[in-house]
PDB file of C-alpha atoms and ligand atoms in Angstrom:
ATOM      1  CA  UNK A   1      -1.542  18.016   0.390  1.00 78.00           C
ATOM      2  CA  UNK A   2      -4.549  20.356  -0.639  1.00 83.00           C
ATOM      3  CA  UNK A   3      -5.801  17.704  -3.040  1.00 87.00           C
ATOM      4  CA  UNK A   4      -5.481  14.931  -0.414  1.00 87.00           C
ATOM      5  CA  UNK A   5      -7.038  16.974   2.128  1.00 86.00           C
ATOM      6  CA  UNK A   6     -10.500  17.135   0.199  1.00 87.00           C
ATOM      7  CA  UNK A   7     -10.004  14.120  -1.730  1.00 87.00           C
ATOM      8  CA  UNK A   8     -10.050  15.584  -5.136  1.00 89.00           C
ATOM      9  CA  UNK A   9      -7.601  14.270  -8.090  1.00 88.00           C
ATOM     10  CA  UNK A  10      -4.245  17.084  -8.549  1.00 91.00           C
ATOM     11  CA  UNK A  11      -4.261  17.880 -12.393  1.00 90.00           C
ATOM     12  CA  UNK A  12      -0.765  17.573 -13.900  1.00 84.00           C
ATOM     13  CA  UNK A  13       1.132  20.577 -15.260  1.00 86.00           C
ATOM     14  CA  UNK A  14      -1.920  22.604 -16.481  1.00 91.00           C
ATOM     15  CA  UNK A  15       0.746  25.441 -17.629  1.00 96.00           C
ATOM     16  CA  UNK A  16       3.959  26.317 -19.636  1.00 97.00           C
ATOM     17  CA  UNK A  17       5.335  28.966 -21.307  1.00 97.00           C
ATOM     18  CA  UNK A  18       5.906  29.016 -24.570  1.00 98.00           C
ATOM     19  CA  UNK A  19       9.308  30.405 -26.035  1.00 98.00           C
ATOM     20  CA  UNK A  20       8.118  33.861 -26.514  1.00 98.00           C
ATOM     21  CA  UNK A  21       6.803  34.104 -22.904  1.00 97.00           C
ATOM     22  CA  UNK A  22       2.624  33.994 -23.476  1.00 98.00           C
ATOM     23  CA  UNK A  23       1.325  31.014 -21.508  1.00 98.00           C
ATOM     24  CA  UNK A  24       0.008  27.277 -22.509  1.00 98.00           C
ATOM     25  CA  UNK A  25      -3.084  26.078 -20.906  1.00 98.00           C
ATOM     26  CA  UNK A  26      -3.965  22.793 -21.366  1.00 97.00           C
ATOM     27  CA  UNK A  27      -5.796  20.915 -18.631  1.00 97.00           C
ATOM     28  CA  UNK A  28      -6.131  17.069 -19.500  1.00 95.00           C
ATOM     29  CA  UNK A  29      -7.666  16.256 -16.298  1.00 95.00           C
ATOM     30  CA  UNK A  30     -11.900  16.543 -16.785  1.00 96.00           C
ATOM     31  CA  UNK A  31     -13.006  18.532 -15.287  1.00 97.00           C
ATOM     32  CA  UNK A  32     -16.864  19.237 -16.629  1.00 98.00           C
ATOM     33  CA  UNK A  33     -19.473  19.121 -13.895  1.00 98.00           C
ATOM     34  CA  UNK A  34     -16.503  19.620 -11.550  1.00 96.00           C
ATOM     35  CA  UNK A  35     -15.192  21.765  -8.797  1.00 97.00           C
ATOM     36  CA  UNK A  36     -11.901  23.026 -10.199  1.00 97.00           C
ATOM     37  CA  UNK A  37      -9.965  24.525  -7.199  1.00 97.00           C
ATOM     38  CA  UNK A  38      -6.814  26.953  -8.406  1.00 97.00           C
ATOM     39  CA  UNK A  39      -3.585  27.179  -5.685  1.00 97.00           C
ATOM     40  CA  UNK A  40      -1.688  30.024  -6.164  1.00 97.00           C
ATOM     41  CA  UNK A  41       0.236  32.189  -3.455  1.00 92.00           C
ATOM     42  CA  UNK A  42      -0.174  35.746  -5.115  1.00 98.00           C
ATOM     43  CA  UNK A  43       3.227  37.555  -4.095  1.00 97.00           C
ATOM     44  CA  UNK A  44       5.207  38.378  -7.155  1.00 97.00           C
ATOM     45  CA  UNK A  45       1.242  38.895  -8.189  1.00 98.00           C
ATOM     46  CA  UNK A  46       2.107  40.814 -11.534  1.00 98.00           C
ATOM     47  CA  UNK A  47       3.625  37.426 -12.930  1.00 97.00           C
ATOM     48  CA  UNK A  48       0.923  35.367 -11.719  1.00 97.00           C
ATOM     49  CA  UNK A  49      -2.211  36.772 -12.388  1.00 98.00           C
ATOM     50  CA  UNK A  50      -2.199  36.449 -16.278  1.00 98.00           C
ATOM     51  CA  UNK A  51      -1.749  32.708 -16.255  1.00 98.00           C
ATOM     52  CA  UNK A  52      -3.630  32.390 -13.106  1.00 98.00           C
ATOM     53  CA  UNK A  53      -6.673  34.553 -15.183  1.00 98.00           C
ATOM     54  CA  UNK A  54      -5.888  32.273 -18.327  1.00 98.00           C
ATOM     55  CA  UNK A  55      -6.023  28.934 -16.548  1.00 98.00           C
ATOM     56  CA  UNK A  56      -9.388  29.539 -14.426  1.00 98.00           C
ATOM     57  CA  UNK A  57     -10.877  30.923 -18.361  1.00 98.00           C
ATOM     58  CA  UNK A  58      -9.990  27.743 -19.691  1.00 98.00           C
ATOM     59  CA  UNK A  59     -11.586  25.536 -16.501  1.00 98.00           C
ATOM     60  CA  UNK A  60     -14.380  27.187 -16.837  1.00 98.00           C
ATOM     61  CA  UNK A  61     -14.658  27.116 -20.648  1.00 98.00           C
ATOM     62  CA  UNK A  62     -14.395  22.915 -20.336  1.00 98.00           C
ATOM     63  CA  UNK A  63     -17.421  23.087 -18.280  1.00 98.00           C
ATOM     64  CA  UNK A  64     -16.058  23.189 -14.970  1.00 98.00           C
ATOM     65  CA  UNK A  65     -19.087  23.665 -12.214  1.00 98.00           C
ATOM     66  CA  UNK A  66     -17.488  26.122 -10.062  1.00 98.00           C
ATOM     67  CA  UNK A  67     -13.520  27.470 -10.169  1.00 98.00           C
ATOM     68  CA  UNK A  68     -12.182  28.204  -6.843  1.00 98.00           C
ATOM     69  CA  UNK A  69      -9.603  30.103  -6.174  1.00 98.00           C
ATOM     70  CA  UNK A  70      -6.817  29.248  -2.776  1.00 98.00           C
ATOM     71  CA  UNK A  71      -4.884  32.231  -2.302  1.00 98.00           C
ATOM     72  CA  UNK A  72      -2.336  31.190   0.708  1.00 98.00           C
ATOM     73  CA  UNK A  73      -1.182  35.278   0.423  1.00 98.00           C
ATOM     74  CA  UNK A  74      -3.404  37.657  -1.294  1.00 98.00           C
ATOM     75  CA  UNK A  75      -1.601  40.388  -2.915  1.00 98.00           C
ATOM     76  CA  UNK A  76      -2.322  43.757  -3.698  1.00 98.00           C
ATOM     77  CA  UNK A  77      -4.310  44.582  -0.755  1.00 98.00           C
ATOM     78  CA  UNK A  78      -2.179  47.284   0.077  1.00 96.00           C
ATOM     79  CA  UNK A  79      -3.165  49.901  -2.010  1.00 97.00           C
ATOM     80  CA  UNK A  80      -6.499  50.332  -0.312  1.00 97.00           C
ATOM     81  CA  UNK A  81      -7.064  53.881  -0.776  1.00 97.00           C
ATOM     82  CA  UNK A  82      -5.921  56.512  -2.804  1.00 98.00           C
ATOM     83  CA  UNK A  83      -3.206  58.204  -0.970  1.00 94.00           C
ATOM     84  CA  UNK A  84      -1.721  60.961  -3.451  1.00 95.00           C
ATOM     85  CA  UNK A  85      -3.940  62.916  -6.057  1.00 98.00           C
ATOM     86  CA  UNK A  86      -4.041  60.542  -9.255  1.00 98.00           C
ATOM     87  CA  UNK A  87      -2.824  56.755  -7.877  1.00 98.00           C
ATOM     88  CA  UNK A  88      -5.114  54.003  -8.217  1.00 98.00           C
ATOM     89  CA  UNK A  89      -7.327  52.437  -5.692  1.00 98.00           C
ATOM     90  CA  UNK A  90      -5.378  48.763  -6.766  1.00 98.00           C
ATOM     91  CA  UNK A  91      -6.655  46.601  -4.551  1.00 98.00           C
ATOM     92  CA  UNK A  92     -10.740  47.138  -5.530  1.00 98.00           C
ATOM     93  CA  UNK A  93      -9.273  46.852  -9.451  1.00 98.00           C
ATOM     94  CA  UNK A  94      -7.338  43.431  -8.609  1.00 98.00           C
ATOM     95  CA  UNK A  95     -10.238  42.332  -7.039  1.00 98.00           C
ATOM     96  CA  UNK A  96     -12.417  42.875  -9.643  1.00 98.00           C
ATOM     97  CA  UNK A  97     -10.187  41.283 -11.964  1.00 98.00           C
ATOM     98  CA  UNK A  98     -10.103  38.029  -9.618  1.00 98.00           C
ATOM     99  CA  UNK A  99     -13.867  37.781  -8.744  1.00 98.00           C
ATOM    100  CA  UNK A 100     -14.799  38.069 -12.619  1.00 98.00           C
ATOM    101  CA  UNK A 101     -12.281  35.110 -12.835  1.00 98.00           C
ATOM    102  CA  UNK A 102     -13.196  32.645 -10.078  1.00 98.00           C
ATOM    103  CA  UNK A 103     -16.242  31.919  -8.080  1.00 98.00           C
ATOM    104  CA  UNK A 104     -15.224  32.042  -4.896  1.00 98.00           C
ATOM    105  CA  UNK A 105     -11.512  32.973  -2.890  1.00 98.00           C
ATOM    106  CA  UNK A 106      -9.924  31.463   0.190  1.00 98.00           C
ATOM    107  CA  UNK A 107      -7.020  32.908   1.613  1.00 98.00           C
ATOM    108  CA  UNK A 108      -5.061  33.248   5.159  1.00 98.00           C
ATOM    109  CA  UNK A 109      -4.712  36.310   6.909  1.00 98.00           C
ATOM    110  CA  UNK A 110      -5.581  39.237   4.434  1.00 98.00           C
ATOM    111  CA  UNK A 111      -4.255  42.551   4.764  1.00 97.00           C
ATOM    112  CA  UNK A 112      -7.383  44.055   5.632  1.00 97.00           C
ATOM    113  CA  UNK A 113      -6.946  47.415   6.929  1.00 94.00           C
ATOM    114  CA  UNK A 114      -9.106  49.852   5.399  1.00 95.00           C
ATOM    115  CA  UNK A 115     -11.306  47.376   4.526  1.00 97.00           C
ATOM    116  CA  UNK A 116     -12.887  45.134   7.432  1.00 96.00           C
ATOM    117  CA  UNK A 117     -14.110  42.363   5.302  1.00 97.00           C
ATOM    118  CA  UNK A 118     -13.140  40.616   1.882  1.00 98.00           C
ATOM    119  CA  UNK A 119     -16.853  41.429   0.793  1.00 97.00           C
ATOM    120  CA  UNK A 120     -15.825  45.111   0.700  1.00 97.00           C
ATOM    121  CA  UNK A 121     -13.840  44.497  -2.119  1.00 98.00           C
ATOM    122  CA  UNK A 122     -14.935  40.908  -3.650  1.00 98.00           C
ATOM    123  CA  UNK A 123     -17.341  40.438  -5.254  1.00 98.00           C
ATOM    124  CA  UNK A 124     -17.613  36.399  -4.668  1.00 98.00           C
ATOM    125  CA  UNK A 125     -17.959  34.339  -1.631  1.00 97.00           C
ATOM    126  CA  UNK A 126     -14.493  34.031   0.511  1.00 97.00           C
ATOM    127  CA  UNK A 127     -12.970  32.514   3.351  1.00 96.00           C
ATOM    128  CA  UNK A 128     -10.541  34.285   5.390  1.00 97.00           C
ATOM    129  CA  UNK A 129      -8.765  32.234   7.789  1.00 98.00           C
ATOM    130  CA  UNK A 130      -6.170  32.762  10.498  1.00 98.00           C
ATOM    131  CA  UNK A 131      -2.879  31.770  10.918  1.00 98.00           C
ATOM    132  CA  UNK A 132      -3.163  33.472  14.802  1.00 98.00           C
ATOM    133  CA  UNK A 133      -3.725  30.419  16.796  1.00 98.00           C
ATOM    134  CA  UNK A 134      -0.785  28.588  15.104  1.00 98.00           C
ATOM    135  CA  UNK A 135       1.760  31.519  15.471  1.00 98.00           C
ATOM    136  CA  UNK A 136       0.166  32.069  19.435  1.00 98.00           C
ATOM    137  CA  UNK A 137       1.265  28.229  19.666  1.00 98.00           C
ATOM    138  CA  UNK A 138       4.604  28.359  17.898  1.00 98.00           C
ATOM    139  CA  UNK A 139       5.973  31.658  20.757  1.00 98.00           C
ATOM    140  CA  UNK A 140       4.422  29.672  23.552  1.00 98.00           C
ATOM    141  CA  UNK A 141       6.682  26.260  22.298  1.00 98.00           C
ATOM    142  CA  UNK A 142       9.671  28.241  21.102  1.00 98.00           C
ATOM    143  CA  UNK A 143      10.170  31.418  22.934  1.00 98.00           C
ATOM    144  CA  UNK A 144      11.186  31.789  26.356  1.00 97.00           C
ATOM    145  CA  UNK A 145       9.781  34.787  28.374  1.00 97.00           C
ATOM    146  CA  UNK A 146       7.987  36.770  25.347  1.00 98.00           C
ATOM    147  CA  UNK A 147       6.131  40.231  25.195  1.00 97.00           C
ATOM    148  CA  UNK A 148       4.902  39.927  21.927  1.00 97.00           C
ATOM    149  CA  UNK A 149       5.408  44.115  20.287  1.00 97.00           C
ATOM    150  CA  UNK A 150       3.260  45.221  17.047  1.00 97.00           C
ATOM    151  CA  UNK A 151       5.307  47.245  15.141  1.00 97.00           C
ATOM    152  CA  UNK A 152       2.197  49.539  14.202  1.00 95.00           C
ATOM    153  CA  UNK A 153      -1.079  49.783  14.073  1.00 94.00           C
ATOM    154  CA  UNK A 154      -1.901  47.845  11.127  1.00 94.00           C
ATOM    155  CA  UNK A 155       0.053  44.730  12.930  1.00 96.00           C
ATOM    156  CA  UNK A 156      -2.103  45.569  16.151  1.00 97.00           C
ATOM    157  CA  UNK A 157      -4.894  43.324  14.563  1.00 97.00           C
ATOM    158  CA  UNK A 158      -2.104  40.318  14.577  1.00 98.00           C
ATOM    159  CA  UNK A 159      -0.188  41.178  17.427  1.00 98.00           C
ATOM    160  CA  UNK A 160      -3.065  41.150  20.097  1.00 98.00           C
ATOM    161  CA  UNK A 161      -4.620  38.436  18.807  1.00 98.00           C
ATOM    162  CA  UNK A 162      -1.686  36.627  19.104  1.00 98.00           C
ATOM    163  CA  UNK A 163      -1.022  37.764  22.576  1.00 98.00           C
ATOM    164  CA  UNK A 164      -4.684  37.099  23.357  1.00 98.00           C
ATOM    165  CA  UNK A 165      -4.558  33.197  22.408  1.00 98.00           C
ATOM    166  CA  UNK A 166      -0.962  32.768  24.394  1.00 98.00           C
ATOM    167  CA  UNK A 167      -1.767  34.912  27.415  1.00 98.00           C
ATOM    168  CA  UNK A 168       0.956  36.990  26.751  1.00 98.00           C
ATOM    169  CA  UNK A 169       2.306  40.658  26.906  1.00 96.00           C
ATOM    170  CA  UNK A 170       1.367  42.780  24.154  1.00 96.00           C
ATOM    171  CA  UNK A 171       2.944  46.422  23.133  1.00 95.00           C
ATOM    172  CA  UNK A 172       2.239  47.990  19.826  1.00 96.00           C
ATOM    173  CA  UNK A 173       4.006  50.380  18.108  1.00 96.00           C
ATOM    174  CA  UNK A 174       3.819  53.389  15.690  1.00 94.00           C
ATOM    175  CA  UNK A 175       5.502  54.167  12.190  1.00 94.00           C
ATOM    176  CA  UNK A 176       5.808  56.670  10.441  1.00 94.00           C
ATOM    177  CA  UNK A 177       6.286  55.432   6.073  1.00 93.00           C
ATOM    178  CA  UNK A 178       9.032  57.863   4.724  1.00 94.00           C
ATOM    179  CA  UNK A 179       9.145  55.918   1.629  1.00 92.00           C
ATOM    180  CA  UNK A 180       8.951  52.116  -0.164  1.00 91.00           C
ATOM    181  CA  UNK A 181      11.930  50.927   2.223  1.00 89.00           C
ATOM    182  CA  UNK A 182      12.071  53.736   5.186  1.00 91.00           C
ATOM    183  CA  UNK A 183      10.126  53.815   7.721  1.00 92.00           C
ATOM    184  CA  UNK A 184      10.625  54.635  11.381  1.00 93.00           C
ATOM    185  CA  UNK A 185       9.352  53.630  14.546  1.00 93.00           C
ATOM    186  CA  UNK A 186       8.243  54.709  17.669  1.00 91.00           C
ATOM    187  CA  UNK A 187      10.610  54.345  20.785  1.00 82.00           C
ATOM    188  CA  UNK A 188       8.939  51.485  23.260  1.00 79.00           C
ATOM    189  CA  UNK A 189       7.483  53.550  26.276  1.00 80.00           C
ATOM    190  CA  UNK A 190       9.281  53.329  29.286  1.00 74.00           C
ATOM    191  CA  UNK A 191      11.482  50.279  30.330  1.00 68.00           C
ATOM    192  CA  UNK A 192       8.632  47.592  31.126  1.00 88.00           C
ATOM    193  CA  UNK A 193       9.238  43.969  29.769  1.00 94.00           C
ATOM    194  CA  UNK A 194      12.841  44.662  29.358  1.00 93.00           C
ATOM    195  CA  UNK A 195      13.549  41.291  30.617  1.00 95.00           C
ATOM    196  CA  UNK A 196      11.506  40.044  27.996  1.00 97.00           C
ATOM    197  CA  UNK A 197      12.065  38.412  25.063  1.00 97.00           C
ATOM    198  CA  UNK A 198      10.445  40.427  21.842  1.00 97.00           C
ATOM    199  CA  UNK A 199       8.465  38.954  19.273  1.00 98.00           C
ATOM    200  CA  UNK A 200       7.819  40.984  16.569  1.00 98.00           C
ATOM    201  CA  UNK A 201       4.147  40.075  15.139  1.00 98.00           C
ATOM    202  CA  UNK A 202       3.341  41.400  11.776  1.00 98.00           C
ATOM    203  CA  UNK A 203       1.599  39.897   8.564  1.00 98.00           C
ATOM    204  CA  UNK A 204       3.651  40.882   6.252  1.00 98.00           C
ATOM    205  CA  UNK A 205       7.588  40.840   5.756  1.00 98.00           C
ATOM    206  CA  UNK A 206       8.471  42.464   2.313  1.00 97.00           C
ATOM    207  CA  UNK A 207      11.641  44.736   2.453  1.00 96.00           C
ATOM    208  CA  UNK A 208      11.663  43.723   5.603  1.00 97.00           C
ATOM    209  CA  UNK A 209      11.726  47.631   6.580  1.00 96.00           C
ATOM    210  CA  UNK A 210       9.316  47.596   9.487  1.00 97.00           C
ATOM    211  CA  UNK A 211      10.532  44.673  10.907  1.00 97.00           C
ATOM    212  CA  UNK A 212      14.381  45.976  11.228  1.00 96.00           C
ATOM    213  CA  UNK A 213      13.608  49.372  12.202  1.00 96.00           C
ATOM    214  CA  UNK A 214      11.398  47.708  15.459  1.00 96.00           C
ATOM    215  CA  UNK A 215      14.403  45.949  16.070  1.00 96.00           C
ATOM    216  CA  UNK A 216      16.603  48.244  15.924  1.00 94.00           C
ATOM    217  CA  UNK A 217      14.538  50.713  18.117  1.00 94.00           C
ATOM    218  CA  UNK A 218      14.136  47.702  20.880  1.00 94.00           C
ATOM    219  CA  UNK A 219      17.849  47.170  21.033  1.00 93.00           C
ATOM    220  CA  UNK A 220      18.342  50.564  21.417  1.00 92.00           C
ATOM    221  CA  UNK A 221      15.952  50.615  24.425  1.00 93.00           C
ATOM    222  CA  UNK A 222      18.467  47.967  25.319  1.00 93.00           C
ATOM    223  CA  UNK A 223      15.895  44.732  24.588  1.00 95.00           C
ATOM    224  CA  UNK A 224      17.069  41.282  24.223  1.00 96.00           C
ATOM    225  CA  UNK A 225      17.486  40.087  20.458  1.00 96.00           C
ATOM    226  CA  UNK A 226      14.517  40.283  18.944  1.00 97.00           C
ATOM    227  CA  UNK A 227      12.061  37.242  17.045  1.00 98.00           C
ATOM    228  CA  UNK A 228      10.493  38.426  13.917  1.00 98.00           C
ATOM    229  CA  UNK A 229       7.286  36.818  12.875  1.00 98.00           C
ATOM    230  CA  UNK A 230       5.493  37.292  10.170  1.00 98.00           C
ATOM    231  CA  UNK A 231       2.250  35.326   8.381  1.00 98.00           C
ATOM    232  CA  UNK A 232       3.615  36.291   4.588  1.00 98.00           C
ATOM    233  CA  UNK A 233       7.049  35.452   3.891  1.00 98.00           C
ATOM    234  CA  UNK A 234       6.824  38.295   0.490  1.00 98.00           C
ATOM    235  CA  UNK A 235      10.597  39.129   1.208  1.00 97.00           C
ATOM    236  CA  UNK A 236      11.280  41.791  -1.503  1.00 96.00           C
ATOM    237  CA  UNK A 237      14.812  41.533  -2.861  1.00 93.00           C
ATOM    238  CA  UNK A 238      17.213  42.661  -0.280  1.00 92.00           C
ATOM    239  CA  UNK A 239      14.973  41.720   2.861  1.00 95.00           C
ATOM    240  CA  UNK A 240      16.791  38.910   3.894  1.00 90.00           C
ATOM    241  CA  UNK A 241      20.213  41.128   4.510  1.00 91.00           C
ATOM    242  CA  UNK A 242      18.417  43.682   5.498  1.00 93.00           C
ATOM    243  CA  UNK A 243      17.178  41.331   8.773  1.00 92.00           C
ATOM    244  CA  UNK A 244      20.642  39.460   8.995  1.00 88.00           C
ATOM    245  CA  UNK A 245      22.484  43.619   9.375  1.00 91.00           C
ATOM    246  CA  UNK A 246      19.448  44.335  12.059  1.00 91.00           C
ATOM    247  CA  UNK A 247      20.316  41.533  13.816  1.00 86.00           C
ATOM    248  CA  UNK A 248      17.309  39.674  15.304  1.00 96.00           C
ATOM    249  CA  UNK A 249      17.825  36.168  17.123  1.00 96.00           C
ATOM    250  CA  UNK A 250      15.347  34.441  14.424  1.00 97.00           C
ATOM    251  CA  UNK A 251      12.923  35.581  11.726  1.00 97.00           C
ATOM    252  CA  UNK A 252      10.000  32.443  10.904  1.00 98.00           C
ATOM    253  CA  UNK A 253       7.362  32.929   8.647  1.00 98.00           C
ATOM    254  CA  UNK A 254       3.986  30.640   7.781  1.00 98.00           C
ATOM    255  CA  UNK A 255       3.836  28.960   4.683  1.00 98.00           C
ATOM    256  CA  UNK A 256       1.374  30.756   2.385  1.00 98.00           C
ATOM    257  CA  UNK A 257       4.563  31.607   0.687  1.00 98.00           C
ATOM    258  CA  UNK A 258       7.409  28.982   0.371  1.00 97.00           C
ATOM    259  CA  UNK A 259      10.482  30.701   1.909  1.00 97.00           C
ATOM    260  CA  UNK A 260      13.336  28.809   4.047  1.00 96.00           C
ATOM    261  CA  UNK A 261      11.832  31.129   7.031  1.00 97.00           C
ATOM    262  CA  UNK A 262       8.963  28.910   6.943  1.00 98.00           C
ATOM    263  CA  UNK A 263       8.075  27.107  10.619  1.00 98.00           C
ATOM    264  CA  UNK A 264       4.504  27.406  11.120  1.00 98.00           C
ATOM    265  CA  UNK A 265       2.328  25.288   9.006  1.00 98.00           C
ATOM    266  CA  UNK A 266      -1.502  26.306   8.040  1.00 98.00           C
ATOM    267  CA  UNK A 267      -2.323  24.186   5.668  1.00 96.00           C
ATOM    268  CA  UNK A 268      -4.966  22.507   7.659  1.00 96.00           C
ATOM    269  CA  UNK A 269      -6.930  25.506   8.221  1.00 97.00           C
ATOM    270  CA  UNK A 270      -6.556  26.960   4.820  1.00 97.00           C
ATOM    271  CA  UNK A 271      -8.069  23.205   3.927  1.00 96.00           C
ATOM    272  CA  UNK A 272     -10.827  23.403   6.575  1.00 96.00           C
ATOM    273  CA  UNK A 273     -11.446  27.303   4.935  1.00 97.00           C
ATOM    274  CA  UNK A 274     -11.539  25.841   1.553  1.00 97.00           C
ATOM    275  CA  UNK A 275     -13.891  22.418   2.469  1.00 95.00           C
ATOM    276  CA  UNK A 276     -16.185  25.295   4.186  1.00 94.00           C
ATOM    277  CA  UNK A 277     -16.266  26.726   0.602  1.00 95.00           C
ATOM    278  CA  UNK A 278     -16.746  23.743  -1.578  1.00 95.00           C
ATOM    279  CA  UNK A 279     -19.778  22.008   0.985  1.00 92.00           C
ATOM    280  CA  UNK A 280     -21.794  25.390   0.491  1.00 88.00           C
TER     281      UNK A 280
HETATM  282  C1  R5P B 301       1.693  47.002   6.184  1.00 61.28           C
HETATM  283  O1  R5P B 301       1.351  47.961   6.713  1.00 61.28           O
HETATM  284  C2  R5P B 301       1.999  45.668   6.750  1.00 61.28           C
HETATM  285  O2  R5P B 301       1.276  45.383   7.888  1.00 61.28           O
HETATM  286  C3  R5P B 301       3.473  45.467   6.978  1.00 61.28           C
HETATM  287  O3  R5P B 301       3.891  46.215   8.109  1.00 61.28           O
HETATM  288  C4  R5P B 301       4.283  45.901   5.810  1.00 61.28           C
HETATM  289  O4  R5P B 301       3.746  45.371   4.636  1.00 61.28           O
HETATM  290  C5  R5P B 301       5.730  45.469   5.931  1.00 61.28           C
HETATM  291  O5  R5P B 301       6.426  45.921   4.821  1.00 61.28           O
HETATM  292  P1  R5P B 301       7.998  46.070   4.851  1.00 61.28           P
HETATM  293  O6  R5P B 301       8.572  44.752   5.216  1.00 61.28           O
HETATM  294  O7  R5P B 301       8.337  46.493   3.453  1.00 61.28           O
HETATM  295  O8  R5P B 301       8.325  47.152   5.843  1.00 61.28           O
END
């Protein structure tokens, strides 16, 4: 769709693996004097990033003119400060890795917390676009009588912004992190929009932790089932029961990762990002 989008020809199975596991690059399509642009959702980013580092090498080795990398999710963005004596800062290493790689990134929705801009940690051009205006649209169309509840304050970015663009209720949140899959959340202050329905705005489901322990919180506080949404469908294993035992009305996702939670398509403004990138 990508390739349509900006009228440029899709090369054909660029990669395999051979039987001991390294990877096979060949790209038949030319590409010298070209603008090579690279798809690749980076969850599972530990699996991708050697081929993904091998193939935009090999691009650039034919004589491509520029290799671009589209990033629907941009992993590793987490880790955006060391937290305990001795971990790494991964996210400014990943990026480093990426922006010696490719010559410019476009992505949806980054996890920028710590940081407020890709710049702080890329080193090449990037466009960051947002999902917001297509998940404000999707509540307004599918949800009857929402109040739209950031689990925390890394969410509150997504949450009132989504709330914002649908005129909507907005409560955020806090959580404490007890450990990779426990975390617990604040009680929701007083009774107001207990007649609502809650949406659950974050932009990232993994474990699926945050989202359950919200839900579980609002239906103690005696809260209609709650909708989940969330822009990066990363669903570590086990997140999927995980939201089934919470039990929320619906979880839907975007699709920067393919996941059968997917409802809310962005590919047209990851293109418009990406045609923003190639024109310059
Ligand atoms: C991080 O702070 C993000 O905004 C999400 O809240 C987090 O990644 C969700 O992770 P999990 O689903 O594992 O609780």
């Amino acid at each position: 769709m990508l390739a349509r989008r900006l009228g440029g020809a899709l090369a054909a199975d660029p990669l395999r693996r051979f039987p001991d596991g390294e990877t096979y690059v060949r790209v038949r399509t030319p590409v010298r004097g070209r603008d090579v642009v690279v798809v690749c959702a980076l969850d599972r980013a530990d699996v991708r990033t050697v081929p993904l580092l091998l193939l935009a090498a090999t691009a650039r080795d034919l004589g491509a003119r520029r290799v671009g990398l589209v990033a629907p999710y941009l992993g590793y963005m987490r880790q955006d400060a060391r937290f305990g004596a001795g971990e790494g800062v991964t996210s400014a290493y990943f990026a480093r890795l990426l922006s010696d790689a490719f010559d410019w990134l476009a992505t949806v929705d980054p996890h920028l917390h710590r940081y407020s801009t890709l710049d702080a940690v890329y080193a090449i051009p990037a466009a960051t676009v947002t999902a917001v205006p297509k998940i404000a649209a999707w509540i307004a169309r599918s949800v009857s009588r929402p109040v739209i509840v950031g689990p925390d304050e890394e969410s509150a970015q997504w949450a009132g912004a989504v709330a914002a663009a649908a005129r909507l209720p907005c409560v955020v949140l806090a959580k404490i992190r007890r450990g990779d899959r426990e975390v617990e959340i604040s009680a929701p202050d007083g009774l107001r929009w207990r007649d609502h329905t809650p949406v659950l705005v974050d932009d990232i489901i993994s474990t699926g932790g945050t989202m359950t322990a919200t839900a579980r919180e609002l239906r103690r506080a005696r809260f209609p089932q709650p909708v989940c949404v969330g822009v990066h469908a990363v669903f570590a294993d086990g997140a999927d029961a995980a939201l089934r035992r919470a039990g929320v009305a619906r979880v839907v996702t975007c699709n920067t990762i393919a996941h059968p939670s997917n409802a809310i398509d962005v590919r047209d403004v990851l293109a418009d990002g990406v045609r923003a990138l190639l024109d310059r």
